[in-house]
Tab-separated table of N, CA and C in Angstrom:
chain	number	residue	atom	x	y	z
A	1	UNK	N	-39.909	12.587	-40.864
A	1	UNK	CA	-38.678	12.759	-41.607
A	1	UNK	C	-38.055	14.117	-41.306
A	2	UNK	N	-38.909	15.142	-41.170
A	2	UNK	CA	-38.430	16.485	-40.887
A	2	UNK	C	-37.736	16.537	-39.520
A	3	UNK	N	-38.309	15.859	-38.518
A	3	UNK	CA	-37.707	15.827	-37.181
A	3	UNK	C	-36.339	15.165	-37.201
A	4	UNK	N	-36.229	14.110	-37.970
A	4	UNK	CA	-34.945	13.391	-38.044
A	4	UNK	C	-33.885	14.295	-38.666
A	5	UNK	N	-34.265	14.975	-39.723
A	5	UNK	CA	-33.337	15.878	-40.394
A	5	UNK	C	-32.899	17.012	-39.468
A	6	UNK	N	-33.840	17.592	-38.752
A	6	UNK	CA	-33.513	18.666	-37.807
A	6	UNK	C	-32.620	18.137	-36.695
A	7	UNK	N	-32.932	16.944	-36.191
A	7	UNK	CA	-32.118	16.337	-35.137
A	7	UNK	C	-30.697	16.100	-35.623
A	8	UNK	N	-30.570	15.585	-36.838
A	8	UNK	CA	-29.244	15.341	-37.412
A	8	UNK	C	-28.494	16.665	-37.576
A	9	UNK	N	-29.187	17.692	-38.037
A	9	UNK	CA	-28.555	19.004	-38.180
A	9	UNK	C	-28.086	19.556	-36.841
A	10	UNK	N	-28.923	19.430	-35.821
A	10	UNK	CA	-28.556	19.915	-34.493
A	10	UNK	C	-27.368	19.144	-33.935
A	11	UNK	N	-27.395	17.823	-34.088
A	11	UNK	CA	-26.270	17.011	-33.604
A	11	UNK	C	-24.989	17.357	-34.361
A	12	UNK	N	-25.116	17.541	-35.661
A	12	UNK	CA	-23.963	17.917	-36.465
A	12	UNK	C	-23.405	19.261	-36.006
A	13	UNK	N	-24.289	20.195	-35.725
A	13	UNK	CA	-23.879	21.507	-35.243
A	13	UNK	C	-23.189	21.406	-33.883
A	14	UNK	N	-23.754	20.577	-33.006
A	14	UNK	CA	-23.144	20.391	-31.683
A	14	UNK	C	-21.758	19.767	-31.792
A	15	UNK	N	-21.633	18.768	-32.651
A	15	UNK	CA	-20.332	18.115	-32.841
A	15	UNK	C	-19.326	19.107	-33.406
A	16	UNK	N	-19.754	19.895	-34.398
A	16	UNK	CA	-18.856	20.905	-34.974
A	16	UNK	C	-18.415	21.912	-33.923
A	17	UNK	N	-19.363	22.360	-33.103
A	17	UNK	CA	-19.047	23.316	-32.044
A	17	UNK	C	-18.075	22.710	-31.044
A	18	UNK	N	-18.305	21.456	-30.677
A	18	UNK	CA	-17.416	20.783	-29.727
A	18	UNK	C	-16.016	20.646	-30.307
A	19	UNK	N	-15.933	20.203	-31.560
A	19	UNK	CA	-14.617	20.039	-32.188
A	19	UNK	C	-13.901	21.372	-32.313
A	20	UNK	N	-14.652	22.424	-32.616
A	20	UNK	CA	-14.062	23.763	-32.709
A	20	UNK	C	-13.532	24.203	-31.350
A	21	UNK	N	-14.311	23.944	-30.282
A	21	UNK	CA	-13.880	24.318	-28.931
A	21	UNK	C	-12.624	23.545	-28.539
A	22	UNK	N	-12.574	22.264	-28.886
A	22	UNK	CA	-11.386	21.453	-28.587
A	22	UNK	C	-10.183	21.990	-29.341
A	23	UNK	N	-10.395	22.357	-30.608
A	23	UNK	CA	-9.314	22.908	-31.421
A	23	UNK	C	-8.807	24.226	-30.836
A	24	UNK	N	-9.731	25.085	-30.374
A	24	UNK	CA	-9.326	26.351	-29.763
A	24	UNK	C	-8.551	26.118	-28.477
A	25	UNK	N	-8.986	25.128	-27.694
A	25	UNK	CA	-8.280	24.826	-26.446
A	25	UNK	C	-6.865	24.340	-26.747
A	26	UNK	N	-6.739	23.480	-27.757
A	26	UNK	CA	-5.422	22.977	-28.148
A	26	UNK	C	-4.566	24.119	-28.666
A	27	UNK	N	-5.173	25.010	-29.460
A	27	UNK	CA	-4.464	26.166	-30.003
A	27	UNK	C	-3.987	27.075	-28.876
A	28	UNK	N	-4.831	27.238	-27.867
A	28	UNK	CA	-4.464	28.063	-26.715
A	28	UNK	C	-3.271	27.458	-25.979
A	29	UNK	N	-3.274	26.139	-25.836
A	29	UNK	CA	-2.148	25.467	-25.175
A	29	UNK	C	-0.875	25.641	-25.998
A	30	UNK	N	-0.997	25.546	-27.318
A	30	UNK	CA	0.165	25.752	-28.187
A	30	UNK	C	0.693	27.169	-28.059
A	31	UNK	N	-0.213	28.125	-27.932
A	31	UNK	CA	0.186	29.520	-27.762
A	31	UNK	C	0.986	29.690	-26.477
A	32	UNK	N	0.507	29.085	-25.404
A	32	UNK	CA	1.190	29.219	-24.112
A	32	UNK	C	2.564	28.556	-24.128
A	33	UNK	N	2.717	27.466	-24.906
A	33	UNK	CA	3.973	26.736	-24.942
A	33	UNK	C	4.962	27.272	-25.973
A	34	UNK	N	4.514	28.136	-26.864
A	34	UNK	CA	5.367	28.683	-27.906
A	34	UNK	C	6.235	29.789	-27.304
A	35	UNK	N	7.527	29.562	-27.247
A	35	UNK	CA	8.427	30.523	-26.596
A	35	UNK	C	8.490	31.849	-27.345
A	36	UNK	N	8.213	31.845	-28.645
A	36	UNK	CA	8.239	33.098	-29.410
A	36	UNK	C	7.067	33.999	-29.061
A	37	UNK	N	5.985	33.415	-28.549
A	37	UNK	CA	4.774	34.185	-28.303
A	37	UNK	C	4.498	34.431	-26.828
A	38	UNK	N	5.378	34.003	-25.959
A	38	UNK	CA	5.124	34.186	-24.532
A	38	UNK	C	5.190	35.659	-24.146
A	39	UNK	N	4.375	36.002	-23.171
A	39	UNK	CA	4.372	37.363	-22.650
A	39	UNK	C	5.639	37.547	-21.818
A	40	UNK	N	6.397	38.566	-22.160
A	40	UNK	CA	7.655	38.816	-21.459
A	40	UNK	C	7.400	39.620	-20.190
A	41	UNK	N	8.230	39.388	-19.209
A	41	UNK	CA	8.124	40.096	-17.936
A	41	UNK	C	8.777	41.473	-18.042
A	42	UNK	N	8.144	42.441	-17.430
A	42	UNK	CA	8.686	43.808	-17.421
A	42	UNK	C	9.880	43.949	-16.478
A	43	UNK	N	10.104	42.943	-15.659
A	43	UNK	CA	11.212	43.031	-14.700
A	43	UNK	C	12.565	43.146	-15.402
A	44	UNK	N	12.628	42.708	-16.655
A	44	UNK	CA	13.887	42.812	-17.405
A	44	UNK	C	14.276	44.265	-17.660
A	45	UNK	N	13.300	45.166	-17.595
A	45	UNK	CA	13.583	46.592	-17.817
A	45	UNK	C	14.135	47.262	-16.557
A	46	UNK	N	14.078	46.566	-15.433
A	46	UNK	CA	14.566	47.104	-14.158
A	46	UNK	C	15.729	46.250	-13.681
A	47	UNK	N	16.948	46.723	-13.881
A	47	UNK	CA	18.130	45.958	-13.453
A	47	UNK	C	19.106	46.870	-12.736
A	48	UNK	N	19.636	46.367	-11.659
A	48	UNK	CA	20.665	47.070	-10.889
A	48	UNK	C	20.233	48.482	-10.511
A	49	UNK	N	18.979	48.651	-10.148
A	49	UNK	CA	18.485	49.961	-9.733
A	49	UNK	C	18.277	50.933	-10.875
A	50	UNK	N	18.371	50.468	-12.097
A	50	UNK	CA	18.207	51.321	-13.277
A	50	UNK	C	16.948	50.912	-14.044
A	51	UNK	N	16.378	51.870	-14.740
A	51	UNK	CA	15.231	51.616	-15.594
A	51	UNK	C	15.641	51.793	-17.042
A	52	UNK	N	15.482	50.741	-17.831
A	52	UNK	CA	15.825	50.779	-19.253
A	52	UNK	C	14.545	51.038	-20.058
A	53	UNK	N	14.373	52.303	-20.428
A	53	UNK	CA	13.161	52.723	-21.134
A	53	UNK	C	12.994	51.978	-22.464
A	54	UNK	N	14.064	51.846	-23.214
A	54	UNK	CA	14.006	51.165	-24.521
A	54	UNK	C	13.623	49.697	-24.354
A	55	UNK	N	14.159	49.053	-23.342
A	55	UNK	CA	13.823	47.649	-23.067
A	55	UNK	C	12.344	47.526	-22.715
A	56	UNK	N	11.840	48.455	-21.892
A	56	UNK	CA	10.438	48.469	-21.489
A	56	UNK	C	9.524	48.622	-22.712
A	57	UNK	N	9.875	49.549	-23.600
A	57	UNK	CA	9.095	49.778	-24.813
A	57	UNK	C	9.121	48.528	-25.696
A	58	UNK	N	10.280	47.927	-25.828
A	58	UNK	CA	10.415	46.711	-26.637
A	58	UNK	C	9.563	45.571	-26.099
A	59	UNK	N	9.570	45.387	-24.786
A	59	UNK	CA	8.754	44.339	-24.158
A	59	UNK	C	7.273	44.619	-24.390
A	60	UNK	N	6.862	45.877	-24.199
A	60	UNK	CA	5.460	46.256	-24.397
A	60	UNK	C	5.006	46.002	-25.828
A	61	UNK	N	5.817	46.429	-26.789
A	61	UNK	CA	5.456	46.237	-28.198
A	61	UNK	C	5.396	44.757	-28.571
A	62	UNK	N	6.331	43.977	-28.061
A	62	UNK	CA	6.349	42.541	-28.347
A	62	UNK	C	5.121	41.854	-27.748
A	63	UNK	N	4.787	42.204	-26.512
A	63	UNK	CA	3.611	41.608	-25.864
A	63	UNK	C	2.339	41.966	-26.627
A	64	UNK	N	2.233	43.213	-27.048
A	64	UNK	CA	1.050	43.655	-27.796
A	64	UNK	C	0.964	42.935	-29.141
A	65	UNK	N	2.099	42.829	-29.822
A	65	UNK	CA	2.146	42.137	-31.121
A	65	UNK	C	1.693	40.689	-30.969
A	66	UNK	N	2.182	40.011	-29.945
A	66	UNK	CA	1.798	38.617	-29.714
A	66	UNK	C	0.301	38.491	-29.453
A	67	UNK	N	-0.248	39.420	-28.687
A	67	UNK	CA	-1.672	39.388	-28.378
A	67	UNK	C	-2.497	39.574	-29.659
A	68	UNK	N	-2.109	40.526	-30.489
A	68	UNK	CA	-2.840	40.803	-31.723
A	68	UNK	C	-2.751	39.608	-32.682
A	69	UNK	N	-1.579	38.992	-32.777
A	69	UNK	CA	-1.416	37.813	-33.641
A	69	UNK	C	-2.305	36.669	-33.164
A	70	UNK	N	-2.387	36.458	-31.857
A	70	UNK	CA	-3.225	35.399	-31.305
A	70	UNK	C	-4.704	35.685	-31.576
A	71	UNK	N	-5.140	36.925	-31.355
A	71	UNK	CA	-6.529	37.303	-31.628
A	71	UNK	C	-6.859	37.131	-33.109
A	72	UNK	N	-5.922	37.475	-33.980
A	72	UNK	CA	-6.144	37.346	-35.421
A	72	UNK	C	-6.296	35.881	-35.821
A	73	UNK	N	-5.490	35.005	-35.238
A	73	UNK	CA	-5.602	33.586	-35.579
A	73	UNK	C	-6.934	33.012	-35.084
A	74	UNK	N	-7.391	33.446	-33.907
A	74	UNK	CA	-8.694	32.985	-33.418
A	74	UNK	C	-9.818	33.525	-34.287
A	75	UNK	N	-9.737	34.780	-34.670
A	75	UNK	CA	-10.760	35.379	-35.520
A	75	UNK	C	-10.819	34.662	-36.861
A	76	UNK	N	-9.668	34.308	-37.400
A	76	UNK	CA	-9.623	33.582	-38.668
A	76	UNK	C	-10.310	32.223	-38.546
A	77	UNK	N	-10.041	31.506	-37.472
A	77	UNK	CA	-10.671	30.199	-37.267
A	77	UNK	C	-12.180	30.335	-37.119
A	78	UNK	N	-12.608	31.322	-36.381
A	78	UNK	CA	-14.045	31.543	-36.194
A	78	UNK	C	-14.685	31.932	-37.525
A	79	UNK	N	-14.060	32.834	-38.251
A	79	UNK	CA	-14.587	33.316	-39.522
A	79	UNK	C	-14.770	32.177	-40.521
A	80	UNK	N	-13.848	31.246	-40.524
A	80	UNK	CA	-13.889	30.141	-41.478
A	80	UNK	C	-15.056	29.187	-41.270
A	81	UNK	N	-15.664	29.174	-40.089
A	81	UNK	CA	-16.786	28.256	-39.858
A	81	UNK	C	-18.137	28.963	-39.920
A	82	UNK	N	-18.134	30.271	-40.148
A	82	UNK	CA	-19.380	31.026	-40.201
A	82	UNK	C	-20.060	30.889	-41.559
A	83	UNK	N	-21.369	31.066	-41.544
A	83	UNK	CA	-22.121	31.139	-42.797
A	83	UNK	C	-21.881	32.516	-43.409
A	84	UNK	N	-22.295	32.689	-44.656
A	84	UNK	CA	-22.123	33.990	-45.319
A	84	UNK	C	-22.849	35.104	-44.560
A	85	UNK	N	-24.035	34.806	-44.080
A	85	UNK	CA	-24.813	35.797	-43.322
A	85	UNK	C	-24.084	36.170	-42.026
A	86	UNK	N	-23.549	35.170	-41.342
A	86	UNK	CA	-22.821	35.422	-40.100
A	86	UNK	C	-21.545	36.204	-40.366
A	87	UNK	N	-20.899	35.929	-41.489
A	87	UNK	CA	-19.678	36.661	-41.844
A	87	UNK	C	-19.983	38.147	-42.037
A	88	UNK	N	-21.119	38.446	-42.691
A	88	UNK	CA	-21.507	39.844	-42.884
A	88	UNK	C	-21.807	40.509	-41.541
A	89	UNK	N	-22.466	39.759	-40.632
A	89	UNK	CA	-22.779	40.303	-39.316
A	89	UNK	C	-21.503	40.564	-38.514
A	90	UNK	N	-20.566	39.643	-38.602
A	90	UNK	CA	-19.294	39.823	-37.893
A	90	UNK	C	-18.552	41.044	-38.420
A	91	UNK	N	-18.535	41.199	-39.736
A	91	UNK	CA	-17.875	42.359	-40.328
A	91	UNK	C	-18.503	43.652	-39.828
A	92	UNK	N	-19.851	43.692	-39.774
A	92	UNK	CA	-20.543	44.877	-39.260
A	92	UNK	C	-20.154	45.141	-37.808
A	93	UNK	N	-20.114	44.080	-37.001
A	93	UNK	CA	-19.765	44.236	-35.590
A	93	UNK	C	-18.355	44.770	-35.423
A	94	UNK	N	-17.433	44.279	-36.232
A	94	UNK	CA	-16.045	44.708	-36.114
A	94	UNK	C	-15.848	46.134	-36.630
A	95	UNK	N	-16.650	46.524	-37.622
A	95	UNK	CA	-16.540	47.875	-38.173
A	95	UNK	C	-17.149	48.942	-37.280
A	96	UNK	N	-18.088	48.550	-36.420
A	96	UNK	CA	-18.745	49.570	-35.582
A	96	UNK	C	-18.019	49.818	-34.292
């Protein structure tokens, strides 16, 4: 009976991991297709032989913001499936 229970737990864990990976892959595809979150090209800051410093800064800040938002959404999804012990370990890892 113990083996069956462990096997069921392992299979359940594998299925959960697979579904989570599929969800992350789908989320990644949504990120790439979302025009608000796309990484902008720096070439827009270079036009007609001129360099637009403000445009360059704006592109950099927007790209960084998008990256941080994407990382935060992934961290949230990962955090939501962790056990309490794992959540404490993750917090320690992020704080150090």
